[in-house]
Amino acid sequence: MIKDAFATHRFTSLLLLSLLSLAMHTLSGADVASADEGMWLFNHPPKKLLKQQYQFEATDKWLEHLQRSAVRFNSGGSGSFVSPNGLVMTNHHVGADTLQKVSTPEKDFINLGFQAKTQAEEIKSPDLELNVLMSIEDVTARVEAAVKADMPLADAQKARRAVTSAIEKESLDKTGLRSDVVTLYQGGQYHLYRYKKYTDVRLVFAPEQDVAFFGGDPDNFEYPRYDLDICFFRVYENDKPAKIEHYLTWSGAGCKDGDLVFVAGHPGHTDRLNTVAHLDYLRDVSVPNSLNILRRHEVTLKGYAERSIENTRRARDDFFGVQNSRKARLGGLAGLQDPTVMKKKKQEEVELRQKIGADTKLKQYASAFDEVSTAIAETKKIRVQQILWESQVAFNSELYSKAVTLLRMAEEDAKPNGERLREYRESNRESLEQSLFSDAPIFDDLETVKLADALSLMLEMAGWNDELARKVMAGKSPNERAAELIAGTKLKDVDLRKQLAKGGKKAVDASKDSMIELARLVDPTARATRKNYEEKVDEPMKQAYGKISKARFAISGADSYPDATFTLRLAFGTVKGYTEAGKSIAPLTDIGGAYKHAESHHNVEPFKLPETWLKAKSKLKLDTPLNFVSTADIIGGNSGSPVVNRQGELVGIIFDGNIQSLVLDYVFTEEQSRAVSVHSAGIIESLRNVYGANHLADELVGKK
């Protein structure tokens, strides 16, 4: 599954942000793309390339419709509007976060599935936010004007923060839309993204996980596949289904071998044009360390889950996220460890540096590669502190995260908007409060197990003699300290969190809550570490990669795409099989193949189809396409992205990439790399003849 784990599962979020983003401030982009490469900006689409390669004219009207039909799930992933009545389609594993939060021991919607027969039965998500991109504005000139070339790094970082916060606040006040300044080409460009935000989001339909994730971890990132990885939500405004102008019409026939298809989604992060030194750091330090921590957490969650059926339900979404991230990182690491990939990267860098050195106008950028290396050296000095304290990997707990948010919100609110930490800026306040005041269930026993493991990890990484670690432990073992902290907090109470937030610094300072006291103990070190990182790593990286970006533009022109930033991108490709180990892999699978796949594994989990499917077999058209692969350029975060044809009709939905696609974090290849999707025909066939959801199928195909 390719859902972007950093935006979904808190532990994975903090882990990847700490271990990967420490070293992932990249150039973002590619020289003139070849073949089906590219995660293209909607305000800079590859019109010429599509015309030359596929004789397709991407008109402004076609692009705008696709842009405004696409949806971003802030829990991690993508989706699309598929009816004028606010209906949104995404993946089951994107919707699993909400499915988990609205489930109970008696009604486990991940395991059993869910279907609302009427709109009155649709269940409201406790904290889900969906974004629709309305406009993009280039604000590069204003940002660059605020950051002077001769500024000390600390001043440059403050100036950049101030101007981006001001731009966002002005846009929010003027338009009422969520406004985010996005860094592209790592300092080469800055664009203001404006989103319409939906926060009343209700669950409509989800199949059982046994068919949504059919084949489980063994089949994850593999192909052929036979998954119905779909989930439907509906957005509401003023307690009524939202009226949507731009939505995707349904293609009953879907797609076939050789068809041109397009993907509109939100890829999370790629690092295709890192310097070689940067890639070396990822390969040798960052990714292996993230994998070690993921493996550790996977074991902890597995041990907890196996104690009871209820534990399994409570831990399922976290466990899936960690397991999925572990496998994805392994695939990415394999690419970094491939001598062919690294040789190609080295050759490209040598050629680029030679061109820069040979041009008198570009020589001013020659030092940028060494500046990246210097920033990486600084990263190595502070990486453990950044991981443990600021990224909170030492405190894997929802309750601790809420305590830190309350503590920092009280302190940041007292500052001018332009001086606040980015996540506490005024333009982000509504989203921050929605997460902080979520009434999603928090389980003491799971919190205790995760926190105890994190405290043990803290001692392992920081060492027994670390002064802050000793204060955190308060003379107790990890298990004892975790139990004490969870028992001593009342932050599960949403009303209490609201009272503390409303009371501001005075109320938070007076609190004796165990988690707030812990956050108060750790925060000075965490803030100092963050400041050190932003001034000695983040800002130098931005400036260095900005120089390399300008050199690349001068050499290759501006016909390039930025690296992924969890913002809307356009990808394209063809429905196409591939060859693996001498065997030809057909591009499409069908519903009948799902039954054969189950039988070949003796119908044993994770290859056991749900009872609904077993009972419905005689009613199904077994030759109906179920999954397909294409050469579209996708990565984590694209999960749930709509796949459309030349007419802009929906023919499928992205849910995975094959194992060969995991190298796409660092380099594009289409020899074997494939995006995996659910076929539109298979979705309708399943809705009608497995689930009896004719009302939903009719809404999708526009039948009155």
PDB file of N, CA, C and O in Angstrom, residues 365-390:
ATOM      1  N   TYR A 365      27.429  29.136  -8.372  1.00  0.00           N
ATOM      2  CA  TYR A 365      26.650  28.066  -7.752  1.00  0.00           C
ATOM      3  C   TYR A 365      27.476  26.810  -7.472  1.00  0.00           C
ATOM      4  O   TYR A 365      26.962  25.842  -6.908  1.00  0.00           O
ATOM      5  N   ALA A 366      28.737  26.823  -7.872  1.00  0.00           N
ATOM      6  CA  ALA A 366      29.556  25.607  -7.778  1.00  0.00           C
ATOM      7  C   ALA A 366      29.738  25.124  -6.341  1.00  0.00           C
ATOM      8  O   ALA A 366      29.872  23.926  -6.093  1.00  0.00           O
ATOM      9  N   SER A 367      29.737  26.043  -5.397  1.00  0.00           N
ATOM     10  CA  SER A 367      29.978  25.665  -4.004  1.00  0.00           C
ATOM     11  C   SER A 367      28.778  24.995  -3.348  1.00  0.00           C
ATOM     12  O   SER A 367      28.881  24.461  -2.236  1.00  0.00           O
ATOM     13  N   ALA A 368      27.644  25.005  -4.009  1.00  0.00           N
ATOM     14  CA  ALA A 368      26.407  24.515  -3.391  1.00  0.00           C
ATOM     15  C   ALA A 368      26.494  23.051  -2.998  1.00  0.00           C
ATOM     16  O   ALA A 368      25.940  22.633  -1.967  1.00  0.00           O
ATOM     17  N   PHE A 369      27.185  22.246  -3.791  1.00  0.00           N
ATOM     18  CA  PHE A 369      27.295  20.816  -3.485  1.00  0.00           C
ATOM     19  C   PHE A 369      28.041  20.603  -2.166  1.00  0.00           C
ATOM     20  O   PHE A 369      27.654  19.766  -1.342  1.00  0.00           O
ATOM     21  N   ASP A 370      29.106  21.372  -1.966  1.00  0.00           N
ATOM     22  CA  ASP A 370      29.847  21.278  -0.707  1.00  0.00           C
ATOM     23  C   ASP A 370      29.023  21.818   0.467  1.00  0.00           C
ATOM     24  O   ASP A 370      29.148  21.335   1.588  1.00  0.00           O
ATOM     25  N   GLU A 371      28.186  22.818   0.184  1.00  0.00           N
ATOM     26  CA  GLU A 371      27.326  23.360   1.236  1.00  0.00           C
ATOM     27  C   GLU A 371      26.302  22.320   1.703  1.00  0.00           C
ATOM     28  O   GLU A 371      25.962  22.247   2.889  1.00  0.00           O
ATOM     29  N   VAL A 372      25.811  21.506   0.775  1.00  0.00           N
ATOM     30  CA  VAL A 372      24.914  20.408   1.152  1.00  0.00           C
ATOM     31  C   VAL A 372      25.648  19.434   2.059  1.00  0.00           C
ATOM     32  O   VAL A 372      25.130  18.988   3.091  1.00  0.00           O
ATOM     33  N   SER A 373      26.870  19.101   1.697  1.00  0.00           N
ATOM     34  CA  SER A 373      27.661  18.173   2.508  1.00  0.00           C
ATOM     35  C   SER A 373      27.916  18.722   3.905  1.00  0.00           C
ATOM     36  O   SER A 373      27.895  17.983   4.893  1.00  0.00           O
ATOM     37  N   THR A 374      28.144  20.034   3.994  1.00  0.00           N
ATOM     38  CA  THR A 374      28.343  20.658   5.305  1.00  0.00           C
ATOM     39  C   THR A 374      27.084  20.545   6.154  1.00  0.00           C
ATOM     40  O   THR A 374      27.143  20.256   7.352  1.00  0.00           O
ATOM     41  N   ALA A 375      25.935  20.764   5.534  1.00  0.00           N
ATOM     42  CA  ALA A 375      24.669  20.642   6.255  1.00  0.00           C
ATOM     43  C   ALA A 375      24.435  19.201   6.710  1.00  0.00           C
ATOM     44  O   ALA A 375      23.909  18.962   7.808  1.00  0.00           O
ATOM     45  N   ILE A 376      24.821  18.246   5.905  1.00  0.00           N
ATOM     46  CA  ILE A 376      24.684  16.839   6.289  1.00  0.00           C
ATOM     47  C   ILE A 376      25.567  16.533   7.491  1.00  0.00           C
ATOM     48  O   ILE A 376      25.170  15.795   8.408  1.00  0.00           O
ATOM     49  N   ALA A 377      26.749  17.104   7.505  1.00  0.00           N
ATOM     50  CA  ALA A 377      27.637  16.916   8.654  1.00  0.00           C
ATOM     51  C   ALA A 377      26.992  17.464   9.923  1.00  0.00           C
ATOM     52  O   ALA A 377      27.106  16.865  11.006  1.00  0.00           O
ATOM     53  N   GLU A 378      26.300  18.612   9.813  1.00  0.00           N
ATOM     54  CA  GLU A 378      25.587  19.161  10.963  1.00  0.00           C
ATOM     55  C   GLU A 378      24.428  18.253  11.371  1.00  0.00           C
ATOM     56  O   GLU A 378      24.133  18.091  12.558  1.00  0.00           O
ATOM     57  N   THR A 379      23.777  17.671  10.384  1.00  0.00           N
ATOM     58  CA  THR A 379      22.684  16.732  10.659  1.00  0.00           C
ATOM     59  C   THR A 379      23.167  15.586  11.533  1.00  0.00           C
ATOM     60  O   THR A 379      22.494  15.173  12.486  1.00  0.00           O
ATOM     61  N   LYS A 380      24.318  15.059  11.206  1.00  0.00           N
ATOM     62  CA  LYS A 380      24.854  13.918  11.957  1.00  0.00           C
ATOM     63  C   LYS A 380      25.099  14.275  13.426  1.00  0.00           C
ATOM     64  O   LYS A 380      24.955  13.429  14.301  1.00  0.00           O
ATOM     65  N   LYS A 381      25.447  15.533  13.672  1.00  0.00           N
ATOM     66  CA  LYS A 381      25.740  15.947  15.046  1.00  0.00           C
ATOM     67  C   LYS A 381      24.485  15.988  15.916  1.00  0.00           C
ATOM     68  O   LYS A 381      24.555  15.744  17.118  1.00  0.00           O
ATOM     69  N   ILE A 382      23.356  16.338  15.320  1.00  0.00           N
ATOM     70  CA  ILE A 382      22.153  16.570  16.126  1.00  0.00           C
ATOM     71  C   ILE A 382      21.058  15.551  15.880  1.00  0.00           C
ATOM     72  O   ILE A 382      19.977  15.647  16.475  1.00  0.00           O
ATOM     73  N   ARG A 383      21.307  14.546  15.046  1.00  0.00           N
ATOM     74  CA  ARG A 383      20.229  13.662  14.615  1.00  0.00           C
ATOM     75  C   ARG A 383      19.565  12.926  15.769  1.00  0.00           C
ATOM     76  O   ARG A 383      18.340  12.805  15.808  1.00  0.00           O
ATOM     77  N   VAL A 384      20.351  12.462  16.743  1.00  0.00           N
ATOM     78  CA  VAL A 384      19.749  11.723  17.857  1.00  0.00           C
ATOM     79  C   VAL A 384      18.854  12.632  18.679  1.00  0.00           C
ATOM     80  O   VAL A 384      17.729  12.274  19.052  1.00  0.00           O
ATOM     81  N   GLN A 385      19.312  13.846  18.963  1.00  0.00           N
ATOM     82  CA  GLN A 385      18.515  14.791  19.733  1.00  0.00           C
ATOM     83  C   GLN A 385      17.235  15.172  18.978  1.00  0.00           C
ATOM     84  O   GLN A 385      16.159  15.277  19.570  1.00  0.00           O
ATOM     85  N   GLN A 386      17.375  15.391  17.682  1.00  0.00           N
ATOM     86  CA  GLN A 386      16.208  15.749  16.872  1.00  0.00           C
ATOM     87  C   GLN A 386      15.185  14.617  16.860  1.00  0.00           C
ATOM     88  O   GLN A 386      13.980  14.839  17.013  1.00  0.00           O
ATOM     89  N   ILE A 387      15.654  13.408  16.699  1.00  0.00           N
ATOM     90  CA  ILE A 387      14.761  12.246  16.658  1.00  0.00           C
ATOM     91  C   ILE A 387      14.029  12.077  17.981  1.00  0.00           C
ATOM     92  O   ILE A 387      12.804  11.931  18.020  1.00  0.00           O
ATOM     93  N   LEU A 388      14.761  12.124  19.073  1.00  0.00           N
ATOM     94  CA  LEU A 388      14.174  11.815  20.375  1.00  0.00           C
ATOM     95  C   LEU A 388      13.308  12.943  20.912  1.00  0.00           C
ATOM     96  O   LEU A 388      12.157  12.709  21.312  1.00  0.00           O
ATOM     97  N   TRP A 389      13.833  14.161  20.939  1.00  0.00           N
ATOM     98  CA  TRP A 389      13.156  15.227  21.664  1.00  0.00           C
ATOM     99  C   TRP A 389      12.188  16.028  20.806  1.00  0.00           C
ATOM    100  O   TRP A 389      11.004  16.127  21.150  1.00  0.00           O
ATOM    101  N   GLU A 390      12.654  16.587  19.707  1.00  0.00           N
ATOM    102  CA  GLU A 390      11.766  17.427  18.912  1.00  0.00           C
ATOM    103  C   GLU A 390      10.762  16.595  18.110  1.00  0.00           C
ATOM    104  O   GLU A 390       9.592  16.937  18.007  1.00  0.00           O
TER     105      GLU A 390
END
